Structures are given as structure tokens and as C-alpha cells.
Amino acid sequence: MRLKRKGHHEWLPFELPNGTICLFLLPFLVTLVAGQQVLRGKPPEFGKDDLPPKTIDVFEGQTVSLKCSSPNADRVAWISPVGRTSPLGELSFIASRNDSTDFRCLAANDFGTTTHVTRISVHCEFF
């Protein structure tokens, strides 16, 4: 296989176990070549209106609602180290002190995964 340079970019090839030849044009465009079929795409991107803020301050007992979307993602999910997850891109819960942690939105398609982190800070009131 001969590889050509396009401007200052270089094609980087590798073969998958099923025999599909993958060519990567760095840095952003990924082209998968399988027989006569050519697929082009890129990993998901988040727009400014697709995500919650990077930090959210709440009091214990308040409802937290997290929404995340990406127009070119096949799958969107929220995960956290405390076990709260949602495979639908939306997560709502009543905040407890254990929820003070980073929540990650993962958006994925066949070309990669993109992550957004929202830090939840739960403040406790003592009477």
C-alpha cells in the first residue's frame, strides 16, 4: 500500500483483526476504508448549550439535574465514582454529602469518545 501526503498531513495506517484497513489523517479526520466503502467522521463534540456548568454548588437535600448531549454522538451517559449512572444523557438525584465529587458525561460514536466533567459540591447545613 502506498501512502500519500496531503499538504503537511500524513496518513497513518493499521489493520484491524477483521482485515479492515484504517487510515488516520492527523490530527482530526479519521477515514475507515473497508473494501469499496469509505466512512468519514470525527469524535463527538459538545456545544456550549449541550452541557451543565463545570461546577455546581447545592445544599444537601436539593435536586440536582444534569443534562448532556452531542449532535454527533450515538451514545451519551453520565457516570460518577459514587455509583450514580444514567445511559440516557440525563441524570437527576437528591443530593447527599456523598455526592460531592466529579460527574462525567461521556459521548461516544464509532470515531471516539469525548468527556465533560461537572464537579458537584454538596454543602451540609447543621441545626
PDB file of C-alpha atoms in Angstrom:
ATOM      1  CA  MET A   1       0.000   0.000   0.000  1.00  0.00           C
ATOM      2  CA  ARG A   2       1.364   3.417  -0.964  1.00  0.00           C
ATOM      3  CA  LEU A   3       0.546   6.312   1.306  1.00  0.00           C
ATOM      4  CA  LYS A   4       0.397   9.872   0.108  1.00  0.00           C
ATOM      5  CA  ARG A   5       0.976  13.082   1.958  1.00  0.00           C
ATOM      6  CA  LYS A   6      -1.674  15.751   1.704  1.00  0.00           C
ATOM      7  CA  GLY A   7      -0.097  19.106   2.480  1.00  0.00           C
ATOM      8  CA  HIS A   8       1.687  18.720   5.803  1.00  0.00           C
ATOM      9  CA  HIS A   9      -0.550  15.831   6.940  1.00  0.00           C
ATOM     10  CA  GLU A  10       0.415  12.184   6.759  1.00  0.00           C
ATOM     11  CA  TRP A  11      -1.793   9.105   6.582  1.00  0.00           C
ATOM     12  CA  LEU A  12      -1.097   6.588   9.363  1.00  0.00           C
ATOM     13  CA  PRO A  13      -2.336   3.058   8.527  1.00  0.00           C
ATOM     14  CA  PHE A  14      -3.067  -0.008  10.630  1.00  0.00           C
ATOM     15  CA  GLU A  15      -5.055  -3.194  10.107  1.00  0.00           C
ATOM     16  CA  LEU A  16      -7.859  -4.349  12.418  1.00  0.00           C
ATOM     17  CA  PRO A  17      -8.170  -8.052  13.344  1.00  0.00           C
ATOM     18  CA  ASN A  18     -11.042  -8.430  10.843  1.00  0.00           C
ATOM     19  CA  GLY A  19      -8.808  -7.230   7.990  1.00  0.00           C
ATOM     20  CA  THR A  20     -10.217  -3.704   7.739  1.00  0.00           C
ATOM     21  CA  ILE A  21      -7.548  -1.162   6.873  1.00  0.00           C
ATOM     22  CA  CYS A  22      -7.828   2.049   8.895  1.00  0.00           C
ATOM     23  CA  LEU A  23      -6.173   5.253   7.800  1.00  0.00           C
ATOM     24  CA  PHE A  24      -5.829   8.159  10.206  1.00  0.00           C
ATOM     25  CA  LEU A  25      -5.177  11.643   8.890  1.00  0.00           C
ATOM     26  CA  LEU A  26      -3.850  13.501  11.858  1.00  0.00           C
ATOM     27  CA  PRO A  27      -4.938  15.431  13.751  1.00  0.00           C
ATOM     28  CA  PHE A  28      -8.727  15.321  13.335  1.00  0.00           C
ATOM     29  CA  LEU A  29     -10.134  13.437  10.363  1.00  0.00           C
ATOM     30  CA  VAL A  30     -10.478   9.683  10.570  1.00  0.00           C
ATOM     31  CA  THR A  31     -11.147   7.682   7.422  1.00  0.00           C
ATOM     32  CA  LEU A  32     -12.002   3.994   7.623  1.00  0.00           C
ATOM     33  CA  VAL A  33     -11.536   2.044   4.413  1.00  0.00           C
ATOM     34  CA  ALA A  34     -13.296  -1.320   4.108  1.00  0.00           C
ATOM     35  CA  GLY A  35     -13.432  -2.667   0.566  1.00  0.00           C
ATOM     36  CA  GLN A  36     -15.191  -0.080  -1.599  1.00  0.00           C
ATOM     37  CA  GLN A  37     -16.959   1.611   1.309  1.00  0.00           C
ATOM     38  CA  VAL A  38     -15.414   4.737   2.832  1.00  0.00           C
ATOM     39  CA  LEU A  39     -16.727   6.168   6.097  1.00  0.00           C
ATOM     40  CA  ARG A  40     -15.659   9.567   7.405  1.00  0.00           C
ATOM     41  CA  GLY A  41     -16.309  11.163  10.726  1.00  0.00           C
ATOM     42  CA  LYS A  42     -14.912  12.544  13.931  1.00  0.00           C
ATOM     43  CA  PRO A  43     -15.415  12.009  17.659  1.00  0.00           C
ATOM     44  CA  PRO A  44     -18.398  13.711  19.316  1.00  0.00           C
ATOM     45  CA  GLU A  45     -18.217  17.396  20.131  1.00  0.00           C
ATOM     46  CA  PHE A  46     -20.071  19.365  22.786  1.00  0.00           C
ATOM     47  CA  GLY A  47     -21.600  22.747  22.050  1.00  0.00           C
ATOM     48  CA  LYS A  48     -21.830  25.403  24.753  1.00  0.00           C
ATOM     49  CA  ASP A  49     -25.556  24.701  25.214  1.00  0.00           C
ATOM     50  CA  ASP A  50     -25.083  20.902  25.411  1.00  0.00           C
ATOM     51  CA  LEU A  51     -23.545  20.823  28.902  1.00  0.00           C
ATOM     52  CA  PRO A  52     -24.110  21.866  32.506  1.00  0.00           C
ATOM     53  CA  PRO A  53     -21.601  24.213  34.199  1.00  0.00           C
ATOM     54  CA  LYS A  54     -18.200  22.849  35.242  1.00  0.00           C
ATOM     55  CA  THR A  55     -19.103  23.340  38.917  1.00  0.00           C
ATOM     56  CA  ILE A  56     -22.465  23.161  40.678  1.00  0.00           C
ATOM     57  CA  ASP A  57     -22.992  24.105  44.340  1.00  0.00           C
ATOM     58  CA  VAL A  58     -26.059  22.659  46.086  1.00  0.00           C
ATOM     59  CA  PHE A  59     -27.281  22.038  49.618  1.00  0.00           C
ATOM     60  CA  GLU A  60     -27.880  18.545  50.902  1.00  0.00           C
ATOM     61  CA  GLY A  61     -31.458  17.521  50.036  1.00  0.00           C
ATOM     62  CA  GLN A  62     -31.718  19.654  46.883  1.00  0.00           C
ATOM     63  CA  THR A  63     -32.417  18.086  43.493  1.00  0.00           C
ATOM     64  CA  VAL A  64     -29.522  18.004  41.047  1.00  0.00           C
ATOM     65  CA  SER A  65     -30.330  17.651  37.328  1.00  0.00           C
ATOM     66  CA  LEU A  66     -27.541  17.041  34.843  1.00  0.00           C
ATOM     67  CA  LYS A  67     -28.140  17.046  31.084  1.00  0.00           C
ATOM     68  CA  CYS A  68     -25.578  16.361  28.409  1.00  0.00           C
ATOM     69  CA  SER A  69     -25.951  15.969  24.650  1.00  0.00           C
ATOM     70  CA  SER A  70     -23.885  15.913  21.488  1.00  0.00           C
ATOM     71  CA  PRO A  71     -25.382  16.080  17.994  1.00  0.00           C
ATOM     72  CA  ASN A  72     -22.932  13.572  16.511  1.00  0.00           C
ATOM     73  CA  ALA A  73     -22.859  11.050  19.394  1.00  0.00           C
ATOM     74  CA  ASP A  74     -24.523   7.640  19.216  1.00  0.00           C
ATOM     75  CA  ARG A  75     -24.292   7.118  22.975  1.00  0.00           C
ATOM     76  CA  VAL A  76     -24.312   9.612  25.869  1.00  0.00           C
ATOM     77  CA  ALA A  77     -24.048   8.617  29.539  1.00  0.00           C
ATOM     78  CA  TRP A  78     -23.376  10.116  32.968  1.00  0.00           C
ATOM     79  CA  ILE A  79     -21.154   8.278  35.447  1.00  0.00           C
ATOM     80  CA  SER A  80     -19.785   9.086  38.904  1.00  0.00           C
ATOM     81  CA  PRO A  81     -17.464   7.386  41.384  1.00  0.00           C
ATOM     82  CA  VAL A  82     -20.335   7.114  43.898  1.00  0.00           C
ATOM     83  CA  GLY A  83     -22.299   4.809  41.589  1.00  0.00           C
ATOM     84  CA  ARG A  84     -24.798   7.240  40.090  1.00  0.00           C
ATOM     85  CA  THR A  85     -25.140   6.492  36.372  1.00  0.00           C
ATOM     86  CA  SER A  86     -27.523   7.192  33.525  1.00  0.00           C
ATOM     87  CA  PRO A  87     -27.179   5.819  29.995  1.00  0.00           C
ATOM     88  CA  LEU A  88     -29.558   8.440  28.565  1.00  0.00           C
ATOM     89  CA  GLY A  89     -27.639  11.720  28.913  1.00  0.00           C
ATOM     90  CA  GLU A  90     -29.842  12.942  31.781  1.00  0.00           C
ATOM     91  CA  LEU A  91     -29.316  12.308  35.485  1.00  0.00           C
ATOM     92  CA  SER A  92     -31.417  13.630  38.395  1.00  0.00           C
ATOM     93  CA  PHE A  93     -30.983  12.867  42.087  1.00  0.00           C
ATOM     94  CA  ILE A  94     -31.431  14.274  45.595  1.00  0.00           C
ATOM     95  CA  ALA A  95     -28.011  15.493  46.729  1.00  0.00           C
ATOM     96  CA  SER A  96     -26.354  13.909  49.733  1.00  0.00           C
ATOM     97  CA  ARG A  97     -22.936  14.674  51.196  1.00  0.00           C
ATOM     98  CA  ASN A  98     -21.528  11.608  49.392  1.00  0.00           C
ATOM     99  CA  ASP A  99     -22.331  13.239  46.038  1.00  0.00           C
ATOM    100  CA  SER A 100     -19.545  15.839  46.398  1.00  0.00           C
ATOM    101  CA  THR A 101     -17.463  14.509  43.535  1.00  0.00           C
ATOM    102  CA  ASP A 102     -16.841  14.747  39.790  1.00  0.00           C
ATOM    103  CA  PHE A 103     -19.604  13.546  37.464  1.00  0.00           C
ATOM    104  CA  ARG A 104     -18.533  12.668  33.914  1.00  0.00           C
ATOM    105  CA  CYS A 105     -20.593  12.891  30.760  1.00  0.00           C
ATOM    106  CA  LEU A 106     -19.287  10.504  28.106  1.00  0.00           C
ATOM    107  CA  ALA A 107     -20.363  10.973  24.493  1.00  0.00           C
ATOM    108  CA  ALA A 108     -19.257   8.293  22.040  1.00  0.00           C
ATOM    109  CA  ASN A 109     -19.556   7.307  18.408  1.00  0.00           C
ATOM    110  CA  ASP A 110     -17.598   4.984  16.115  1.00  0.00           C
ATOM    111  CA  PHE A 111     -14.758   7.512  15.888  1.00  0.00           C
ATOM    112  CA  GLY A 112     -14.075   8.156  19.577  1.00  0.00           C
ATOM    113  CA  THR A 113     -15.250   9.352  22.973  1.00  0.00           C
ATOM    114  CA  THR A 114     -15.440  12.863  24.409  1.00  0.00           C
ATOM    115  CA  THR A 115     -15.728  13.636  28.120  1.00  0.00           C
ATOM    116  CA  HIS A 116     -17.091  16.594  30.100  1.00  0.00           C
ATOM    117  CA  VAL A 117     -16.608  16.846  33.871  1.00  0.00           C
ATOM    118  CA  THR A 118     -19.000  18.629  36.227  1.00  0.00           C
ATOM    119  CA  ARG A 119     -17.931  18.932  39.860  1.00  0.00           C
ATOM    120  CA  ILE A 120     -20.794  18.764  42.355  1.00  0.00           C
ATOM    121  CA  SER A 121     -20.161  20.415  45.735  1.00  0.00           C
ATOM    122  CA  VAL A 122     -22.795  19.492  48.323  1.00  0.00           C
ATOM    123  CA  HIS A 123     -22.985  21.819  51.326  1.00  0.00           C
ATOM    124  CA  CYS A 124     -24.405  20.438  54.556  1.00  0.00           C
ATOM    125  CA  GLU A 125     -26.459  22.512  56.980  1.00  0.00           C
ATOM    126  CA  PHE A 126     -26.260  21.732  60.668  1.00  0.00           C
ATOM    127  CA  PHE A 127     -29.074  22.764  63.001  1.00  0.00           C
TER     128      PHE A 127
END
